[in-house]
Amino acid sequence: MINIPKGTKDVLPQDAYKWHFIEDAARQTAAEFNLKEIRTPVFEHTELFLRGVGDTTDIVNKEMYTFKDKGDRSITLKPEGTAGVARSFLENGMSSGVLPAKMYYIIPAFRYERPQAGRLREFHQFGIEVYGSDKPDADAEVIFAASSFLNKLGVKNVKLNINSIGCKKCRADYNAALKGYLAPHIGEMCATCRERYEKNPLRILDCKEEECKKITAGAPRMTDYLCSDCAQHFNEVQSNLAAGGLEYEVDPNIVRGLDYYTRTVFEFVSQEIGAQGTVCGGGRYDGLIEELGGSHTPAVGFAAGIERLILLMENTGVPFPEESKPEVYFAGMDEESRKKAFALAMAARAQGIAAETDHMGRSVKAQFKYADKIGAKYVAAIGGNELAEGAVNVKRMADGFVQNVRFEDINGYIVQNRS
Ligand code: HAM
């Protein structure tokens, strides 16, 4: 038997409705915030992620699914959605179109990580990206969109943490201060952080190793080093959040795992799903388009992990709306009445009614049992008498109520009695 690759999951038919619920909430949020869908390829040239996500990140250094195609090109399965959208924004000249360009996506993403609860090698994201505005209102709107999406799912106790990691200018000052503070502790840090010290010291703040956490607890804070523009921007983001009644906390240790961020970064975090508690992360990335060869274009966005949201809803008992069930089941007894049952099911479907009939050659009794199992609301059992009369008893399965309905009136009857 061939098994599923490690770190991937099937979505089985009995669970697909959970995904539909989350995807519907995502699309509903997108509509409310005037975000249009963008679809980019599942794979891109590796170079895009080296430049976009950044070559000091774990994603690029350790986690990418990279391979040579038959034309000897280096190709990578996308580890996240932002870089591909940025490439498309540039390639399709969106900067000369209507701005802000507001987009969303629902995508699979691939990272070769050590699988654990909430951490997969293939996972799915609902993400949004807004291009063209450097205003703090845009940051706030993106955060409100994430919050509105989470509210639609009904998840509770998800905390919003925000931070500002400044711009190129003030981050250089901060990095120098951070390195100065960390220098006497290099020997006590984990091997990864020792490397980070040279390449990207900010990432050390995000380390989950106890020793490193102890060291960084007393580290200087980025927010104390923001230049006046970045400080003002961050203040305005916060007043926008407060004005909209959104609770948040400033967490100076949020730095995010991707290199493109500038200024605002944020995460929605839950304590209910174990170590991988970040259900949504995002921020501003004003330098990415330039990094990819375009002209300066400010941007801000987020992505939420769908598997983590499902885990959170399951772990905390947040109900998923019921899966849709067949509205009517047509049972047939013999060859002729089975044909009629089939025809009635087809006629019902043509009217947009979810209908089912037998394909297993079951007895009428077994068909009733099956109809009950799949949750059919009504059952109409057709035999010789019904064929002769052109009418059938339609049974409401919930309470056994029976109504005799002419064949040609069945669809109307079902529709009229929809609840
Ligand atoms: P990210 O924080 O790397 O950001 O991922 C966003 C979300 O994807 C995470 O908060 C988490 O819920 C989910 N996620 C990440 N890795 C995994 C995994 N291995 N298994 C399951 N879920 C995972 C980004 O990807 C940025 N592109 C977000 C963004 C958009 N920033 C600006 N625009």
PDB file of C-alpha atoms in Angstrom, residues 232-379:
ATOM      1  CA  GLN A 232       4.112  58.017  14.405  1.00  0.00           C
ATOM      2  CA  HIS A 233       2.963  55.342  11.977  1.00  0.00           C
ATOM      3  CA  PHE A 234       2.820  52.770  14.759  1.00  0.00           C
ATOM      4  CA  ASN A 235       0.904  55.157  17.034  1.00  0.00           C
ATOM      5  CA  GLU A 236      -1.655  55.777  14.341  1.00  0.00           C
ATOM      6  CA  VAL A 237      -2.095  52.075  13.639  1.00  0.00           C
ATOM      7  CA  GLN A 238      -2.805  51.637  17.330  1.00  0.00           C
ATOM      8  CA  SER A 239      -5.259  54.507  17.543  1.00  0.00           C
ATOM      9  CA  ASN A 240      -7.096  53.098  14.515  1.00  0.00           C
ATOM     10  CA  LEU A 241      -7.342  49.712  16.220  1.00  0.00           C
ATOM     11  CA  ALA A 242      -8.528  51.303  19.441  1.00  0.00           C
ATOM     12  CA  ALA A 243     -11.071  53.447  17.592  1.00  0.00           C
ATOM     13  CA  GLY A 244     -12.521  50.282  16.077  1.00  0.00           C
ATOM     14  CA  GLY A 245     -12.691  48.656  19.504  1.00  0.00           C
ATOM     15  CA  LEU A 246     -10.130  45.975  18.752  1.00  0.00           C
ATOM     16  CA  GLU A 247      -8.163  44.749  21.747  1.00  0.00           C
ATOM     17  CA  TYR A 248      -4.459  44.170  21.211  1.00  0.00           C
ATOM     18  CA  GLU A 249      -1.195  44.016  23.022  1.00  0.00           C
ATOM     19  CA  VAL A 250       2.170  45.367  21.898  1.00  0.00           C
ATOM     20  CA  ASP A 251       4.583  42.434  21.959  1.00  0.00           C
ATOM     21  CA  PRO A 252       8.137  43.593  21.250  1.00  0.00           C
ATOM     22  CA  ASN A 253       9.202  40.019  20.517  1.00  0.00           C
ATOM     23  CA  ILE A 254       7.112  39.596  17.387  1.00  0.00           C
ATOM     24  CA  VAL A 255       9.519  39.719  14.492  1.00  0.00           C
ATOM     25  CA  ARG A 256       7.919  37.194  12.077  1.00  0.00           C
ATOM     26  CA  GLY A 257       9.756  34.534  10.127  1.00  0.00           C
ATOM     27  CA  LEU A 258      10.011  36.306   6.779  1.00  0.00           C
ATOM     28  CA  ASP A 259      12.489  39.017   5.788  1.00  0.00           C
ATOM     29  CA  TYR A 260      10.203  41.331   3.869  1.00  0.00           C
ATOM     30  CA  TYR A 261       8.457  43.003   6.797  1.00  0.00           C
ATOM     31  CA  THR A 262       8.782  46.678   7.661  1.00  0.00           C
ATOM     32  CA  ARG A 263       6.968  48.633  10.362  1.00  0.00           C
ATOM     33  CA  THR A 264       3.755  46.916  11.522  1.00  0.00           C
ATOM     34  CA  VAL A 265       3.817  43.178  12.239  1.00  0.00           C
ATOM     35  CA  PHE A 266       1.036  41.278  13.965  1.00  0.00           C
ATOM     36  CA  GLU A 267      -0.116  37.830  14.995  1.00  0.00           C
ATOM     37  CA  PHE A 268      -3.380  36.355  16.223  1.00  0.00           C
ATOM     38  CA  VAL A 269      -2.434  33.683  18.737  1.00  0.00           C
ATOM     39  CA  SER A 270      -4.360  30.971  20.568  1.00  0.00           C
ATOM     40  CA  GLN A 271      -3.284  29.027  23.659  1.00  0.00           C
ATOM     41  CA  GLU A 272      -5.632  26.161  22.771  1.00  0.00           C
ATOM     42  CA  ILE A 273      -3.739  24.343  20.025  1.00  0.00           C
ATOM     43  CA  GLY A 274      -0.313  23.679  21.480  1.00  0.00           C
ATOM     44  CA  ALA A 275       3.051  25.053  20.454  1.00  0.00           C
ATOM     45  CA  GLN A 276       1.920  26.183  17.004  1.00  0.00           C
ATOM     46  CA  GLY A 277      -0.560  28.719  18.320  1.00  0.00           C
ATOM     47  CA  THR A 278      -0.301  31.430  15.669  1.00  0.00           C
ATOM     48  CA  VAL A 279      -3.441  31.141  13.587  1.00  0.00           C
ATOM     49  CA  CYS A 280      -2.825  34.283  11.548  1.00  0.00           C
ATOM     50  CA  GLY A 281       0.223  36.418  10.892  1.00  0.00           C
ATOM     51  CA  GLY A 282       1.012  39.403   8.777  1.00  0.00           C
ATOM     52  CA  GLY A 283       2.314  42.887   8.492  1.00  0.00           C
ATOM     53  CA  ARG A 284       3.572  45.652   6.278  1.00  0.00           C
ATOM     54  CA  TYR A 285       6.229  45.032   3.646  1.00  0.00           C
ATOM     55  CA  ASP A 286       7.071  48.310   1.957  1.00  0.00           C
ATOM     56  CA  GLY A 287      10.343  47.110   0.413  1.00  0.00           C
ATOM     57  CA  LEU A 288       9.327  43.888  -1.330  1.00  0.00           C
ATOM     58  CA  ILE A 289       8.266  45.266  -4.690  1.00  0.00           C
ATOM     59  CA  GLU A 290      11.516  47.215  -4.971  1.00  0.00           C
ATOM     60  CA  GLU A 291      13.433  44.122  -3.915  1.00  0.00           C
ATOM     61  CA  LEU A 292      11.843  42.350  -6.868  1.00  0.00           C
ATOM     62  CA  GLY A 293      12.808  45.098  -9.310  1.00  0.00           C
ATOM     63  CA  GLY A 294       9.765  47.408  -9.222  1.00  0.00           C
ATOM     64  CA  SER A 295       9.363  50.958  -8.042  1.00  0.00           C
ATOM     65  CA  HIS A 296       8.650  51.744  -4.395  1.00  0.00           C
ATOM     66  CA  THR A 297       5.220  50.316  -3.548  1.00  0.00           C
ATOM     67  CA  PRO A 298       4.052  50.072   0.052  1.00  0.00           C
ATOM     68  CA  ALA A 299       2.058  46.976   0.921  1.00  0.00           C
ATOM     69  CA  VAL A 300       0.454  45.185   3.840  1.00  0.00           C
ATOM     70  CA  GLY A 301      -1.250  41.819   4.299  1.00  0.00           C
ATOM     71  CA  PHE A 302      -1.752  38.680   6.347  1.00  0.00           C
ATOM     72  CA  ALA A 303      -2.231  34.950   6.012  1.00  0.00           C
ATOM     73  CA  ALA A 304      -4.220  32.644   8.273  1.00  0.00           C
ATOM     74  CA  GLY A 305      -3.574  28.897   8.455  1.00  0.00           C
ATOM     75  CA  ILE A 306      -6.717  26.924   7.687  1.00  0.00           C
ATOM     76  CA  GLU A 307      -5.614  23.669   9.373  1.00  0.00           C
ATOM     77  CA  ARG A 308      -4.797  25.558  12.570  1.00  0.00           C
ATOM     78  CA  LEU A 309      -8.194  27.224  12.525  1.00  0.00           C
ATOM     79  CA  ILE A 310      -9.942  23.877  12.123  1.00  0.00           C
ATOM     80  CA  LEU A 311      -7.847  22.490  14.988  1.00  0.00           C
ATOM     81  CA  LEU A 312      -8.750  25.489  17.129  1.00  0.00           C
ATOM     82  CA  MET A 313     -12.462  25.151  16.390  1.00  0.00           C
ATOM     83  CA  GLU A 314     -12.388  21.426  17.106  1.00  0.00           C
ATOM     84  CA  ASN A 315     -10.343  21.767  20.305  1.00  0.00           C
ATOM     85  CA  THR A 316     -12.587  24.478  21.728  1.00  0.00           C
ATOM     86  CA  GLY A 317     -15.904  22.995  20.646  1.00  0.00           C
ATOM     87  CA  VAL A 318     -16.836  25.793  18.242  1.00  0.00           C
ATOM     88  CA  PRO A 319     -19.525  24.217  16.095  1.00  0.00           C
ATOM     89  CA  PHE A 320     -19.295  24.025  12.330  1.00  0.00           C
ATOM     90  CA  PRO A 321     -22.651  24.623  10.669  1.00  0.00           C
ATOM     91  CA  GLU A 322     -24.286  21.373   9.682  1.00  0.00           C
ATOM     92  CA  GLU A 323     -23.245  19.776   6.472  1.00  0.00           C
ATOM     93  CA  SER A 324     -25.927  20.017   3.790  1.00  0.00           C
ATOM     94  CA  LYS A 325     -27.999  16.849   3.511  1.00  0.00           C
ATOM     95  CA  PRO A 326     -30.193  15.470   0.719  1.00  0.00           C
ATOM     96  CA  GLU A 327     -33.632  17.061   0.836  1.00  0.00           C
ATOM     97  CA  VAL A 328     -35.424  14.098  -0.642  1.00  0.00           C
ATOM     98  CA  TYR A 329     -34.741  10.428  -1.274  1.00  0.00           C
ATOM     99  CA  PHE A 330     -36.711   8.557  -3.935  1.00  0.00           C
ATOM    100  CA  ALA A 331     -36.962   4.825  -3.285  1.00  0.00           C
ATOM    101  CA  GLY A 332     -38.086   2.353  -5.960  1.00  0.00           C
ATOM    102  CA  MET A 333     -39.254  -1.246  -5.562  1.00  0.00           C
ATOM    103  CA  ASP A 334     -39.026  -2.916  -8.924  1.00  0.00           C
ATOM    104  CA  GLU A 335     -37.397  -2.108 -12.201  1.00  0.00           C
ATOM    105  CA  GLU A 336     -40.125   0.247 -13.386  1.00  0.00           C
ATOM    106  CA  SER A 337     -40.543   2.179 -10.143  1.00  0.00           C
ATOM    107  CA  ARG A 338     -36.767   2.475  -9.764  1.00  0.00           C
ATOM    108  CA  LYS A 339     -36.700   4.127 -13.181  1.00  0.00           C
ATOM    109  CA  LYS A 340     -39.365   6.554 -11.981  1.00  0.00           C
ATOM    110  CA  ALA A 341     -37.404   7.189  -8.773  1.00  0.00           C
ATOM    111  CA  PHE A 342     -34.335   7.939 -10.865  1.00  0.00           C
ATOM    112  CA  ALA A 343     -36.319  10.309 -13.131  1.00  0.00           C
ATOM    113  CA  LEU A 344     -37.873  12.101 -10.139  1.00  0.00           C
ATOM    114  CA  ALA A 345     -34.446  12.534  -8.534  1.00  0.00           C
ATOM    115  CA  MET A 346     -33.126  14.030 -11.776  1.00  0.00           C
ATOM    116  CA  ALA A 347     -36.135  16.358 -12.076  1.00  0.00           C
ATOM    117  CA  ALA A 348     -35.648  17.496  -8.469  1.00  0.00           C
ATOM    118  CA  ARG A 349     -31.931  18.177  -9.063  1.00  0.00           C
ATOM    119  CA  ALA A 350     -32.825  20.202 -12.144  1.00  0.00           C
ATOM    120  CA  GLN A 351     -34.811  22.462  -9.773  1.00  0.00           C
ATOM    121  CA  GLY A 352     -31.826  22.858  -7.442  1.00  0.00           C
ATOM    122  CA  ILE A 353     -33.118  20.319  -4.911  1.00  0.00           C
ATOM    123  CA  ALA A 354     -30.532  17.967  -3.380  1.00  0.00           C
ATOM    124  CA  ALA A 355     -31.961  14.546  -4.203  1.00  0.00           C
ATOM    125  CA  GLU A 356     -30.780  10.961  -3.942  1.00  0.00           C
ATOM    126  CA  THR A 357     -31.914   7.544  -5.126  1.00  0.00           C
ATOM    127  CA  ASP A 358     -30.658   3.956  -4.978  1.00  0.00           C
ATOM    128  CA  HIS A 359     -27.744   2.556  -6.998  1.00  0.00           C
ATOM    129  CA  MET A 360     -27.075  -0.496  -4.866  1.00  0.00           C
ATOM    130  CA  GLY A 361     -30.127  -2.620  -5.634  1.00  0.00           C
ATOM    131  CA  ARG A 362     -31.303  -2.331  -2.001  1.00  0.00           C
ATOM    132  CA  SER A 363     -34.738  -3.400  -0.779  1.00  0.00           C
ATOM    133  CA  VAL A 364     -37.188  -0.606   0.056  1.00  0.00           C
ATOM    134  CA  LYS A 365     -36.623  -1.212   3.775  1.00  0.00           C
ATOM    135  CA  ALA A 366     -32.867  -0.969   3.328  1.00  0.00           C
ATOM    136  CA  GLN A 367     -33.344   2.176   1.226  1.00  0.00           C
ATOM    137  CA  PHE A 368     -35.299   3.783   4.074  1.00  0.00           C
ATOM    138  CA  LYS A 369     -32.462   2.906   6.431  1.00  0.00           C
ATOM    139  CA  TYR A 370     -29.905   4.351   4.031  1.00  0.00           C
ATOM    140  CA  ALA A 371     -31.962   7.531   3.506  1.00  0.00           C
ATOM    141  CA  ASP A 372     -32.066   7.955   7.278  1.00  0.00           C
ATOM    142  CA  LYS A 373     -28.314   7.430   7.556  1.00  0.00           C
ATOM    143  CA  ILE A 374     -27.500  10.101   4.984  1.00  0.00           C
ATOM    144  CA  GLY A 375     -29.949  12.465   6.690  1.00  0.00           C
ATOM    145  CA  ALA A 376     -32.513  12.828   3.882  1.00  0.00           C
ATOM    146  CA  LYS A 377     -35.317  15.138   5.010  1.00  0.00           C
ATOM    147  CA  TYR A 378     -38.081  13.423   3.010  1.00  0.00           C
ATOM    148  CA  VAL A 379     -38.444   9.941   1.568  1.00  0.00           C
TER     149      VAL A 379
END
